[in-house]
Amino acid sequence: GKVIEQEQRLPSGILQALNYRQESRNGLLVPVDSTFTLALSGNDDSSSGAISLPFTFDFYGSPQTDFYINNNGNISFGEPYNTYSSTGFPINEFPMFAAFWADVDTRPAASGKVYYKVEPGRVIVTWHQVGYYSNHTDKLNTFQIIFSDGTDPLIGIGNNIAFSYADMQWTTGDAS
């Protein structure tokens, strides 16, 4: 009885936030919509050009003002990381973080693509229904990275990175 009573007494704002997280489309914290930009056309092992941040991101004491979106499930700083081989992570001397370090292949028409959105206090990057190497689309993955200056209430004030996952159907490509 007491647990149920306590749940019923939660402020409506907290209940709305909990419901939003539970009901968000595809399991992502921020569903892809028309306000997102295509980061990469269909490719295998490519990267975006440098994208400017609207804030300085502190990556383990190293301030970053721009970033690269890499097709293989990661964000890098300083330069793109446009190759994939099944190595351990992290990679020495290469600043990056990954939601799903894998051999993503978005060349087939049936594969989704990689999208991003830059907002004043956060960046959202989503690998939406992407296939795997070499040209496979029988299984698709959807996952997301949100990184922030620490002021984003969605991932929590003071937090800088969040990963979210929707339908994850594959783990390795043909070369892995």
CSV table of N, CA and C in Angstrom, one decimal:
chain,number,residue,atom,x,y,z
A,1,GLY,N,0.8,-1.2,0.0
A,1,GLY,CA,0.0,0.0,0.0
A,1,GLY,C,0.8,1.3,0.0
A,2,LYS,N,1.9,1.3,0.8
A,2,LYS,CA,2.6,2.6,0.9
A,2,LYS,C,3.4,2.9,-0.4
A,3,VAL,N,3.9,1.9,-1.1
A,3,VAL,CA,4.6,2.2,-2.4
A,3,VAL,C,3.6,2.8,-3.4
A,4,ILE,N,2.4,2.3,-3.5
A,4,ILE,CA,1.5,2.8,-4.4
A,4,ILE,C,1.1,4.2,-4.0
A,5,GLU,N,0.9,4.5,-2.7
A,5,GLU,CA,0.5,5.8,-2.3
A,5,GLU,C,1.6,6.8,-2.6
A,6,GLN,N,2.9,6.4,-2.5
A,6,GLN,CA,4.0,7.3,-2.8
A,6,GLN,C,4.1,7.6,-4.3
A,7,GLU,N,3.8,6.6,-5.1
A,7,GLU,CA,3.8,6.8,-6.5
A,7,GLU,C,2.7,7.8,-6.9
A,8,GLN,N,1.6,7.7,-6.3
A,8,GLN,CA,0.5,8.5,-6.7
A,8,GLN,C,0.7,10.0,-6.2
A,9,ARG,N,1.6,10.2,-5.3
A,9,ARG,CA,1.9,11.5,-4.8
A,9,ARG,C,3.1,12.2,-5.6
A,10,LEU,N,3.6,11.6,-6.6
A,10,LEU,CA,4.7,12.2,-7.3
A,10,LEU,C,4.2,13.5,-8.0
A,11,PRO,N,4.9,14.6,-8.0
A,11,PRO,CA,4.5,15.8,-8.7
A,11,PRO,C,4.2,15.5,-10.2
A,12,SER,N,3.3,16.2,-10.8
A,12,SER,CA,2.9,15.9,-12.1
A,12,SER,C,4.0,16.1,-13.1
A,13,GLY,N,4.9,17.0,-12.9
A,13,GLY,CA,6.1,17.2,-13.8
A,13,GLY,C,7.0,16.0,-13.8
A,14,ILE,N,7.2,15.3,-12.7
A,14,ILE,CA,8.0,14.1,-12.6
A,14,ILE,C,7.3,13.0,-13.4
A,15,LEU,N,6.0,12.9,-13.2
A,15,LEU,CA,5.3,11.8,-13.9
A,15,LEU,C,5.3,12.0,-15.4
A,16,GLN,N,5.2,13.3,-15.8
A,16,GLN,CA,5.3,13.6,-17.3
A,16,GLN,C,6.6,13.2,-17.8
A,17,ALA,N,7.7,13.5,-17.1
A,17,ALA,CA,9.1,13.1,-17.5
A,17,ALA,C,9.2,11.6,-17.6
A,18,LEU,N,8.7,10.9,-16.6
A,18,LEU,CA,8.8,9.4,-16.6
A,18,LEU,C,8.0,8.9,-17.8
A,19,ASN,N,6.8,9.4,-18.0
A,19,ASN,CA,6.0,8.9,-19.1
A,19,ASN,C,6.7,9.2,-20.5
A,20,TYR,N,7.3,10.4,-20.6
A,20,TYR,CA,8.0,10.8,-21.8
A,20,TYR,C,9.1,9.7,-22.1
A,21,ARG,N,9.9,9.4,-21.1
A,21,ARG,CA,11.0,8.5,-21.3
A,21,ARG,C,10.4,7.1,-21.7
A,22,GLN,N,9.4,6.7,-21.1
A,22,GLN,CA,8.8,5.4,-21.3
A,22,GLN,C,8.1,5.3,-22.7
A,23,GLU,N,7.5,6.4,-23.1
A,23,GLU,CA,6.8,6.4,-24.4
A,23,GLU,C,7.5,6.9,-25.6
A,24,SER,N,8.8,7.4,-25.4
A,24,SER,CA,9.5,8.0,-26.5
A,24,SER,C,9.6,7.0,-27.7
A,25,ARG,N,9.3,7.5,-28.8
A,25,ARG,CA,9.3,6.7,-30.0
A,25,ARG,C,10.6,6.0,-30.2
A,26,ASN,N,10.5,4.7,-30.6
A,26,ASN,CA,11.7,3.9,-30.9
A,26,ASN,C,12.7,3.8,-29.7
A,27,GLY,N,12.3,4.1,-28.5
A,27,GLY,CA,13.2,4.0,-27.4
A,27,GLY,C,14.3,5.1,-27.3
A,28,LEU,N,14.3,6.0,-28.2
A,28,LEU,CA,15.3,7.1,-28.1
A,28,LEU,C,14.9,8.2,-27.2
A,29,LEU,N,15.8,8.9,-26.6
A,29,LEU,CA,15.5,10.0,-25.8
A,29,LEU,C,14.9,11.1,-26.6
A,30,VAL,N,15.5,11.3,-27.8
A,30,VAL,CA,14.9,12.3,-28.7
A,30,VAL,C,14.7,11.7,-30.1
A,31,PRO,N,13.4,11.4,-30.5
A,31,PRO,CA,13.2,10.8,-31.7
A,31,PRO,C,13.6,11.7,-32.9
A,32,VAL,N,14.0,11.1,-34.0
A,32,VAL,CA,14.4,11.8,-35.2
A,32,VAL,C,13.2,12.4,-35.8
A,33,ASP,N,13.2,13.6,-36.2
A,33,ASP,CA,12.1,14.3,-36.9
A,33,ASP,C,12.7,15.2,-37.9
A,34,SER,N,11.8,16.0,-38.5
A,34,SER,CA,12.3,16.9,-39.6
A,34,SER,C,13.2,18.0,-39.2
A,35,THR,N,13.5,18.2,-37.9
A,35,THR,CA,14.4,19.2,-37.5
A,35,THR,C,15.9,18.7,-37.5
A,36,PHE,N,16.1,17.4,-37.7
A,36,PHE,CA,17.4,16.8,-37.8
A,36,PHE,C,18.0,17.0,-39.2
A,37,THR,N,19.3,17.1,-39.3
A,37,THR,CA,20.0,17.2,-40.5
A,37,THR,C,20.7,15.9,-40.9
A,38,LEU,N,20.7,15.5,-42.1
A,38,LEU,CA,21.5,14.4,-42.6
A,38,LEU,C,22.9,14.6,-42.4
A,39,ALA,N,23.6,13.8,-41.6
A,39,ALA,CA,25.0,13.9,-41.3
A,39,ALA,C,25.9,13.3,-42.4
A,40,LEU,N,25.5,12.2,-42.9
A,40,LEU,CA,26.3,11.4,-43.9
A,40,LEU,C,25.3,10.8,-44.9
A,41,SER,N,25.7,10.9,-46.2
A,41,SER,CA,24.9,10.1,-47.2
A,41,SER,C,25.3,8.7,-47.0
A,42,GLY,N,24.7,7.8,-47.8
A,42,GLY,CA,25.0,6.4,-47.7
A,42,GLY,C,26.5,6.1,-47.9
A,43,ASN,N,27.1,5.4,-47.0
A,43,ASN,CA,28.6,5.1,-47.1
A,43,ASN,C,29.0,3.9,-46.2
A,44,ASP,N,30.2,3.6,-46.4
A,44,ASP,CA,30.9,2.6,-45.5
A,44,ASP,C,32.2,3.3,-45.0
A,45,ASP,N,32.3,3.5,-43.7
A,45,ASP,CA,33.5,4.1,-43.1
A,45,ASP,C,33.8,5.5,-43.4
A,46,SER,N,32.8,6.3,-43.7
A,46,SER,CA,33.0,7.8,-43.9
A,46,SER,C,32.8,8.6,-42.6
A,47,SER,N,33.1,9.9,-42.7
A,47,SER,CA,32.9,10.8,-41.6
A,47,SER,C,32.4,12.1,-42.2
A,48,SER,N,31.8,12.9,-41.3
A,48,SER,CA,31.4,14.2,-41.6
A,48,SER,C,32.6,15.1,-41.6
A,49,GLY,N,32.4,16.3,-42.1
A,49,GLY,CA,33.4,17.4,-41.9
A,49,GLY,C,33.3,17.9,-40.5
A,50,ALA,N,34.1,18.8,-40.1
A,50,ALA,CA,34.1,19.4,-38.8
A,50,ALA,C,32.8,20.1,-38.6
A,51,ILE,N,32.1,19.9,-37.4
A,51,ILE,CA,30.9,20.6,-37.1
A,51,ILE,C,31.1,21.4,-35.8
A,52,SER,N,30.9,22.7,-35.9
A,52,SER,CA,31.1,23.6,-34.8
A,52,SER,C,30.1,23.3,-33.6
A,53,LEU,N,30.6,23.4,-32.4
A,53,LEU,CA,29.8,23.3,-31.2
A,53,LEU,C,29.4,24.7,-30.8
A,54,PRO,N,28.1,24.8,-30.3
A,54,PRO,CA,27.7,26.1,-29.8
A,54,PRO,C,28.2,26.3,-28.3
A,55,PHE,N,29.0,25.4,-27.8
A,55,PHE,CA,29.5,25.5,-26.5
A,55,PHE,C,30.9,24.8,-26.5
A,56,THR,N,31.7,25.0,-25.5
A,56,THR,CA,32.9,24.2,-25.4
A,56,THR,C,32.7,23.0,-24.6
A,57,PHE,N,33.0,21.8,-25.2
A,57,PHE,CA,32.8,20.5,-24.6
A,57,PHE,C,34.2,20.1,-23.9
A,58,ASP,N,34.1,19.8,-22.6
A,58,ASP,CA,35.3,19.4,-21.9
A,58,ASP,C,35.4,17.9,-22.0
A,59,PHE,N,36.4,17.4,-22.8
A,59,PHE,CA,36.6,16.0,-23.0
A,59,PHE,C,37.8,15.6,-22.2
A,60,TYR,N,37.6,15.2,-20.9
A,60,TYR,CA,38.7,14.8,-20.0
A,60,TYR,C,39.7,15.9,-19.9
A,61,GLY,N,39.3,17.1,-19.7
A,61,GLY,CA,40.2,18.2,-19.5
A,61,GLY,C,40.7,18.9,-20.7
A,62,SER,N,40.3,18.4,-21.9
A,62,SER,CA,40.7,19.0,-23.2
A,62,SER,C,39.5,19.7,-23.8
A,63,PRO,N,39.5,21.0,-23.9
A,63,PRO,CA,38.3,21.7,-24.4
A,63,PRO,C,38.2,21.5,-25.9
A,64,GLN,N,37.0,21.2,-26.3
A,64,GLN,CA,36.7,20.9,-27.7
A,64,GLN,C,35.6,21.9,-28.2
A,65,THR,N,35.9,22.4,-29.4
A,65,THR,CA,34.9,23.4,-30.0
A,65,THR,C,34.3,22.9,-31.3
A,66,ASP,N,34.7,21.8,-31.8
A,66,ASP,CA,34.1,21.1,-32.9
A,66,ASP,C,34.2,19.6,-32.8
A,67,PHE,N,33.5,18.9,-33.7
A,67,PHE,CA,33.5,17.4,-33.6
A,67,PHE,C,33.2,16.9,-35.0
A,68,TYR,N,33.4,15.6,-35.1
A,68,TYR,CA,33.1,14.8,-36.3
A,68,TYR,C,32.2,13.7,-36.0
A,69,ILE,N,31.3,13.4,-36.9
A,69,ILE,CA,30.4,12.3,-36.8
A,69,ILE,C,31.0,11.2,-37.7
A,70,ASN,N,31.2,10.0,-37.2
A,70,ASN,CA,31.8,8.9,-37.9
A,70,ASN,C,30.7,7.9,-38.1
A,71,ASN,N,30.6,7.3,-39.3
A,71,ASN,CA,29.6,6.4,-39.6
A,71,ASN,C,29.5,5.2,-38.7
A,72,ASN,N,30.7,4.8,-38.1
A,72,ASN,CA,30.8,3.5,-37.4
A,72,ASN,C,30.4,3.7,-35.9
A,73,GLY,N,29.5,4.6,-35.6
A,73,GLY,CA,28.9,4.7,-34.3
A,73,GLY,C,29.6,5.5,-33.3
A,74,ASN,N,30.4,6.5,-33.7
A,74,ASN,CA,31.2,7.3,-32.8
A,74,ASN,C,31.3,8.7,-33.2
A,75,ILE,N,31.6,9.5,-32.2
A,75,ILE,CA,31.9,11.0,-32.4
A,75,ILE,C,33.4,11.1,-32.0
A,76,SER,N,34.1,11.9,-32.9
A,76,SER,CA,35.5,12.1,-32.6
A,76,SER,C,35.8,13.6,-32.5
A,77,PHE,N,37.0,14.0,-31.9
A,77,PHE,CA,37.4,15.3,-31.8
A,77,PHE,C,38.8,15.5,-32.4
A,78,GLY,N,39.0,16.6,-33.1
A,78,GLY,CA,40.4,16.9,-33.7
A,78,GLY,C,40.4,16.4,-35.1
A,79,GLU,N,39.9,15.3,-35.4
A,79,GLU,CA,39.9,14.8,-36.8
A,79,GLU,C,38.9,13.6,-36.9
A,80,PRO,N,38.5,13.3,-38.1
A,80,PRO,CA,37.6,12.2,-38.3
A,80,PRO,C,38.2,10.9,-38.0
A,81,TYR,N,37.4,9.9,-37.7
A,81,TYR,CA,37.9,8.5,-37.6
A,81,TYR,C,37.1,7.7,-38.5
A,82,ASN,N,37.5,7.5,-39.8
A,82,ASN,CA,36.7,7.0,-40.8
A,82,ASN,C,37.1,5.5,-41.2
A,83,THR,N,37.6,4.8,-40.3
A,83,THR,CA,37.9,3.4,-40.5
A,83,THR,C,37.3,2.5,-39.4
A,84,TYR,N,37.1,1.3,-39.7
A,84,TYR,CA,36.7,0.4,-38.6
A,84,TYR,C,37.4,-1.0,-38.7
A,85,SER,N,38.0,-1.4,-37.6
A,85,SER,CA,38.4,-2.7,-37.5
A,85,SER,C,38.1,-3.1,-36.0
A,86,SER,N,37.9,-4.4,-35.8
A,86,SER,CA,37.4,-4.8,-34.5
A,86,SER,C,38.5,-4.8,-33.4
A,87,THR,N,38.9,-3.5,-33.0
A,87,THR,CA,39.9,-3.3,-32.0
A,87,THR,C,39.3,-3.0,-30.7
A,88,GLY,N,40.1,-3.1,-29.7
A,88,GLY,CA,39.6,-2.7,-28.3
A,88,GLY,C,39.3,-1.2,-28.3
A,89,PHE,N,38.5,-0.8,-27.4
A,89,PHE,CA,38.0,0.6,-27.3
A,89,PHE,C,38.3,1.0,-25.8
A,90,PRO,N,38.8,2.1,-25.5
A,90,PRO,CA,39.1,3.2,-26.4
A,90,PRO,C,40.4,3.0,-27.1
A,91,ILE,N,40.6,3.8,-28.2
A,91,ILE,CA,41.8,3.8,-29.0
A,91,ILE,C,42.8,4.8,-28.4
A,92,ASN,N,44.0,4.4,-28.1
A,92,ASN,CA,45.0,5.2,-27.5
A,92,ASN,C,45.2,6.5,-28.3
A,93,GLU,N,45.3,7.6,-27.7
A,93,GLU,CA,45.6,8.9,-28.3
A,93,GLU,C,44.6,9.4,-29.3
A,94,PHE,N,43.4,8.8,-29.3
A,94,PHE,CA,42.4,9.3,-30.2
A,94,PHE,C,41.1,9.6,-29.4
A,95,PRO,N,40.8,11.0,-29.3
A,95,PRO,CA,39.6,11.4,-28.5
A,95,PRO,C,38.3,11.1,-29.2
A,96,MET,N,37.6,10.1,-28.7
A,96,MET,CA,36.2,9.8,-29.2
A,96,MET,C,35.4,9.2,-28.2
A,97,PHE,N,34.1,9.2,-28.4
A,97,PHE,CA,33.2,8.3,-27.6
A,97,PHE,C,32.2,7.7,-28.6
A,98,ALA,N,31.8,6.5,-28.2
A,98,ALA,CA,30.9,5.7,-29.1
A,98,ALA,C,29.7,5.1,-28.3
A,99,ALA,N,28.6,5.2,-29.0
A,99,ALA,CA,27.4,4.6,-28.5
A,99,ALA,C,27.4,3.1,-28.9
A,100,PHE,N,27.9,2.8,-30.1
A,100,PHE,CA,28.0,1.5,-30.6
A,100,PHE,C,29.1,1.4,-31.6
A,101,TRP,N,30.3,1.0,-31.1
A,101,TRP,CA,31.5,0.9,-32.0
A,101,TRP,C,31.4,-0.3,-32.8
A,102,ALA,N,31.0,-0.2,-34.1
A,102,ALA,CA,30.7,-1.3,-35.0
A,102,ALA,C,30.8,-0.9,-36.4
A,103,ASP,N,30.7,-1.9,-37.3
A,103,ASP,CA,31.0,-1.7,-38.7
A,103,ASP,C,29.6,-1.4,-39.4
A,104,VAL,N,29.2,-0.1,-39.2
A,104,VAL,CA,28.0,0.4,-39.8
A,104,VAL,C,28.1,0.5,-41.3
A,105,ASP,N,27.1,0.2,-42.1
A,105,ASP,CA,27.2,0.3,-43.5
A,105,ASP,C,25.8,0.9,-44.0
A,106,THR,N,25.8,2.1,-44.4
A,106,THR,CA,24.5,2.8,-44.8
A,106,THR,C,24.4,2.9,-46.3
A,107,ARG,N,25.2,2.2,-47.1
A,107,ARG,CA,25.2,2.3,-48.6
A,107,ARG,C,23.9,1.7,-49.2
A,108,PRO,N,23.3,0.6,-48.7
A,108,PRO,CA,22.1,0.1,-49.4
A,108,PRO,C,20.9,1.1,-49.2
A,109,ALA,N,20.0,1.1,-50.2
A,109,ALA,CA,18.8,2.0,-50.1
A,109,ALA,C,18.0,1.6,-48.9
A,110,ALA,N,17.9,0.3,-48.5
A,110,ALA,CA,17.1,-0.1,-47.4
A,110,ALA,C,17.7,0.2,-46.0
A,111,SER,N,18.9,0.7,-46.0
A,111,SER,CA,19.5,1.1,-44.7
A,111,SER,C,19.1,2.6,-44.4
A,112,GLY,N,18.9,2.8,-43.1
A,112,GLY,CA,18.7,4.2,-42.7
A,112,GLY,C,20.0,5.0,-42.8
A,113,LYS,N,20.0,6.2,-42.2
A,113,LYS,CA,21.2,7.0,-42.3
A,113,LYS,C,21.5,7.6,-40.9
A,114,VAL,N,22.5,8.5,-40.9
A,114,VAL,CA,23.0,9.1,-39.6
A,114,VAL,C,22.5,10.6,-39.7
A,115,TYR,N,21.9,11.0,-38.6
A,115,TYR,CA,21.3,12.4,-38.5
A,115,TYR,C,21.8,13.1,-37.3
A,116,TYR,N,21.8,14.4,-37.3
A,116,TYR,CA,22.2,15.2,-36.1
A,116,TYR,C,21.4,16.5,-36.0
A,117,LYS,N,21.4,17.0,-34.8
A,117,LYS,CA,20.8,18.3,-34.5
A,117,LYS,C,21.7,19.0,-33.4
A,118,VAL,N,22.0,20.2,-33.7
A,118,VAL,CA,22.8,21.1,-32.8
A,118,VAL,C,21.9,22.1,-32.2
A,119,GLU,N,21.8,22.1,-30.9
A,119,GLU,CA,21.0,23.0,-30.1
A,119,GLU,C,21.9,23.8,-29.2
A,120,PRO,N,21.5,24.9,-28.6
A,120,PRO,CA,22.4,25.7,-27.8
A,120,PRO,C,23.1,25.0,-26.7
A,121,GLY,N,22.5,24.0,-26.0
A,121,GLY,CA,23.2,23.4,-24.9
A,121,GLY,C,23.5,21.9,-25.1
A,122,ARG,N,23.2,21.4,-26.3
A,122,ARG,CA,23.4,20.0,-26.6
A,122,ARG,C,23.5,19.7,-28.1
A,123,VAL,N,24.1,18.5,-28.4
A,123,VAL,CA,24.1,17.9,-29.7
A,123,VAL,C,23.5,16.5,-29.7
A,124,ILE,N,22.7,16.2,-30.6
A,124,ILE,CA,22.1,14.9,-30.7
A,124,ILE,C,22.5,14.3,-32.0
A,125,VAL,N,23.0,13.1,-32.0
A,125,VAL,CA,23.4,12.3,-33.2
A,125,VAL,C,22.7,11.0,-33.1
A,126,THR,N,22.0,10.6,-34.2
A,126,THR,CA,21.3,9.4,-34.2
A,126,THR,C,21.6,8.5,-35.5
A,127,TRP,N,22.0,7.3,-35.2
A,127,TRP,CA,22.2,6.3,-36.3
A,127,TRP,C,20.8,5.6,-36.4
A,128,HIS,N,20.0,6.0,-37.4
A,128,HIS,CA,18.6,5.6,-37.5
A,128,HIS,C,18.4,4.4,-38.5
A,129,GLN,N,18.1,3.2,-37.9
A,129,GLN,CA,17.8,2.0,-38.7
A,129,GLN,C,19.0,1.7,-39.7
A,130,VAL,N,20.2,1.7,-39.2
A,130,VAL,CA,21.4,1.5,-40.0
A,130,VAL,C,21.7,0.0,-40.2
A,131,GLY,N,22.2,-0.3,-41.4
A,131,GLY,CA,22.7,-1.7,-41.7
A,131,GLY,C,24.1,-1.9,-41.3
A,132,TYR,N,24.6,-3.1,-41.7
A,132,TYR,CA,26.0,-3.5,-41.3
A,132,TYR,C,26.8,-4.0,-42.5
A,133,TYR,N,28.1,-4.0,-42.4
A,133,TYR,CA,29.0,-4.4,-43.5
A,133,TYR,C,28.8,-5.8,-43.8
A,134,SER,N,28.8,-6.2,-45.0
A,134,SER,CA,28.9,-5.5,-46.3
A,134,SER,C,27.5,-5.4,-47.0
A,135,ASN,N,26.9,-4.3,-46.9
A,135,ASN,CA,25.6,-4.0,-47.6
A,135,ASN,C,24.4,-4.8,-47.0
A,136,HIS,N,24.4,-5.1,-45.8
A,136,HIS,CA,23.3,-5.9,-45.2
A,136,HIS,C,22.3,-5.0,-44.6
A,137,THR,N,21.0,-5.4,-44.8
A,137,THR,CA,19.9,-4.7,-44.2
A,137,THR,C,18.8,-5.6,-43.7
A,138,ASP,N,19.2,-6.9,-43.5
A,138,ASP,CA,18.2,-7.8,-42.9
A,138,ASP,C,18.0,-7.6,-41.5
A,139,LYS,N,19.0,-6.9,-40.8
A,139,LYS,CA,18.9,-6.5,-39.4
A,139,LYS,C,19.3,-5.0,-39.4
A,140,LEU,N,18.6,-4.2,-38.6
A,140,LEU,CA,18.9,-2.8,-38.5
A,140,LEU,C,19.1,-2.4,-37.1
A,141,ASN,N,19.9,-1.4,-36.8
A,141,ASN,CA,20.1,-0.8,-35.5
A,141,ASN,C,19.8,0.7,-35.4
A,142,THR,N,19.2,1.1,-34.3
A,142,THR,CA,19.0,2.5,-34.1
A,142,THR,C,19.5,2.9,-32.7
A,143,PHE,N,20.4,3.8,-32.7
A,143,PHE,CA,21.0,4.3,-31.4
A,143,PHE,C,21.4,5.7,-31.5
A,144,GLN,N,21.7,6.3,-30.3
A,144,GLN,CA,21.8,7.8,-30.3
A,144,GLN,C,22.9,8.2,-29.2
A,145,ILE,N,23.5,9.3,-29.5
A,145,ILE,CA,24.4,10.0,-28.6
A,145,ILE,C,23.9,11.4,-28.4
A,146,ILE,N,23.8,11.8,-27.1
A,146,ILE,CA,23.5,13.2,-26.8
A,146,ILE,C,24.7,13.7,-26.0
A,147,PHE,N,25.3,14.7,-26.4
A,147,PHE,CA,26.3,15.3,-25.5
A,147,PHE,C,26.0,16.8,-25.3
A,148,SER,N,26.4,17.3,-24.1
A,148,SER,CA,25.9,18.5,-23.6
A,148,SER,C,27.0,19.3,-22.9
A,149,ASP,N,26.7,20.6,-22.7
A,149,ASP,CA,27.6,21.4,-21.8
A,149,ASP,C,27.3,21.2,-20.4
A,150,GLY,N,26.4,20.3,-20.0
A,150,GLY,CA,26.0,20.1,-18.6
A,150,GLY,C,24.7,20.7,-18.2
A,151,THR,N,24.1,21.4,-19.1
A,151,THR,CA,22.8,22.2,-18.8
A,151,THR,C,21.6,21.5,-19.4
A,152,ASP,N,21.7,20.4,-19.9
A,152,ASP,CA,20.5,19.7,-20.6
A,152,ASP,C,19.7,19.0,-19.5
A,153,PRO,N,18.5,19.4,-19.3
A,153,PRO,CA,17.7,18.7,-18.3
A,153,PRO,C,17.2,17.3,-18.7
A,154,LEU,N,17.2,17.0,-20.0
A,154,LEU,CA,16.8,15.7,-20.5
A,154,LEU,C,17.8,14.6,-20.0
A,155,ILE,N,19.1,14.9,-20.1
A,155,ILE,CA,20.1,13.9,-19.7
A,155,ILE,C,20.5,14.1,-18.3
A,156,GLY,N,20.1,15.3,-17.7
A,156,GLY,CA,20.4,15.6,-16.3
A,156,GLY,C,21.4,16.7,-16.2
A,157,ILE,N,21.0,17.7,-15.4
A,157,ILE,CA,21.9,18.8,-15.2
A,157,ILE,C,23.2,18.3,-14.6
A,158,GLY,N,24.3,18.7,-15.1
A,158,GLY,CA,25.7,18.3,-14.7
A,158,GLY,C,26.2,17.1,-15.5
A,159,ASN,N,25.3,16.4,-16.2
A,159,ASN,CA,25.8,15.3,-17.1
A,159,ASN,C,26.2,15.8,-18.4
A,160,ASN,N,27.1,15.1,-19.0
A,160,ASN,CA,27.6,15.5,-20.3
A,160,ASN,C,27.3,14.6,-21.5
A,161,ILE,N,27.2,13.3,-21.3
A,161,ILE,CA,26.9,12.4,-22.4
A,161,ILE,C,25.9,11.4,-22.0
A,162,ALA,N,25.0,11.1,-22.9
A,162,ALA,CA,24.0,10.0,-22.7
A,162,ALA,C,23.9,9.2,-24.0
A,163,PHE,N,23.7,7.9,-23.9
A,163,PHE,CA,23.5,7.0,-25.0
A,163,PHE,C,22.1,6.5,-24.8
A,164,SER,N,21.4,6.3,-25.9
A,164,SER,CA,20.1,5.7,-25.9
A,164,SER,C,20.0,4.7,-27.1
A,165,TYR,N,19.2,3.6,-26.9
A,165,TYR,CA,19.2,2.6,-27.8
A,165,TYR,C,17.7,2.2,-28.1
A,166,ALA,N,17.4,2.0,-29.4
A,166,ALA,CA,16.1,1.5,-29.7
A,166,ALA,C,16.3,0.0,-30.1
A,167,ASP,N,15.8,-0.3,-31.3
A,167,ASP,CA,15.9,-1.7,-31.8
A,167,ASP,C,17.3,-2.0,-32.2
A,168,MET,N,18.0,-2.9,-31.5
A,168,MET,CA,19.4,-3.3,-31.9
A,168,MET,C,19.3,-4.7,-32.3
A,169,GLN,N,19.5,-5.0,-33.6
A,169,GLN,CA,19.4,-6.3,-34.2
A,169,GLN,C,20.7,-7.0,-34.6
A,170,TRP,N,21.7,-6.2,-34.8
A,170,TRP,CA,23.0,-6.9,-35.2
A,170,TRP,C,24.1,-6.4,-34.3
A,171,THR,N,25.2,-7.2,-34.3
A,171,THR,CA,26.4,-6.9,-33.5
A,171,THR,C,27.7,-6.8,-34.4
A,172,THR,N,27.8,-7.6,-35.4
A,172,THR,CA,29.0,-7.6,-36.2
A,172,THR,C,28.7,-7.6,-37.7
A,173,GLY,N,29.7,-7.1,-38.5
A,173,GLY,CA,29.6,-7.2,-39.9
A,173,GLY,C,30.4,-8.3,-40.4
A,174,ASP,N,30.5,-8.5,-41.8
A,174,ASP,CA,31.2,-9.6,-42.4
A,174,ASP,C,32.7,-9.5,-42.1
A,175,ALA,N,33.3,-8.4,-41.9
A,175,ALA,CA,34.7,-8.2,-41.7
A,175,ALA,C,35.1,-8.3,-40.2
A,176,SER,N,34.2,-8.4,-39.3
A,176,SER,CA,34.5,-8.3,-37.9
A,176,SER,C,34.7,-9.7,-37.3
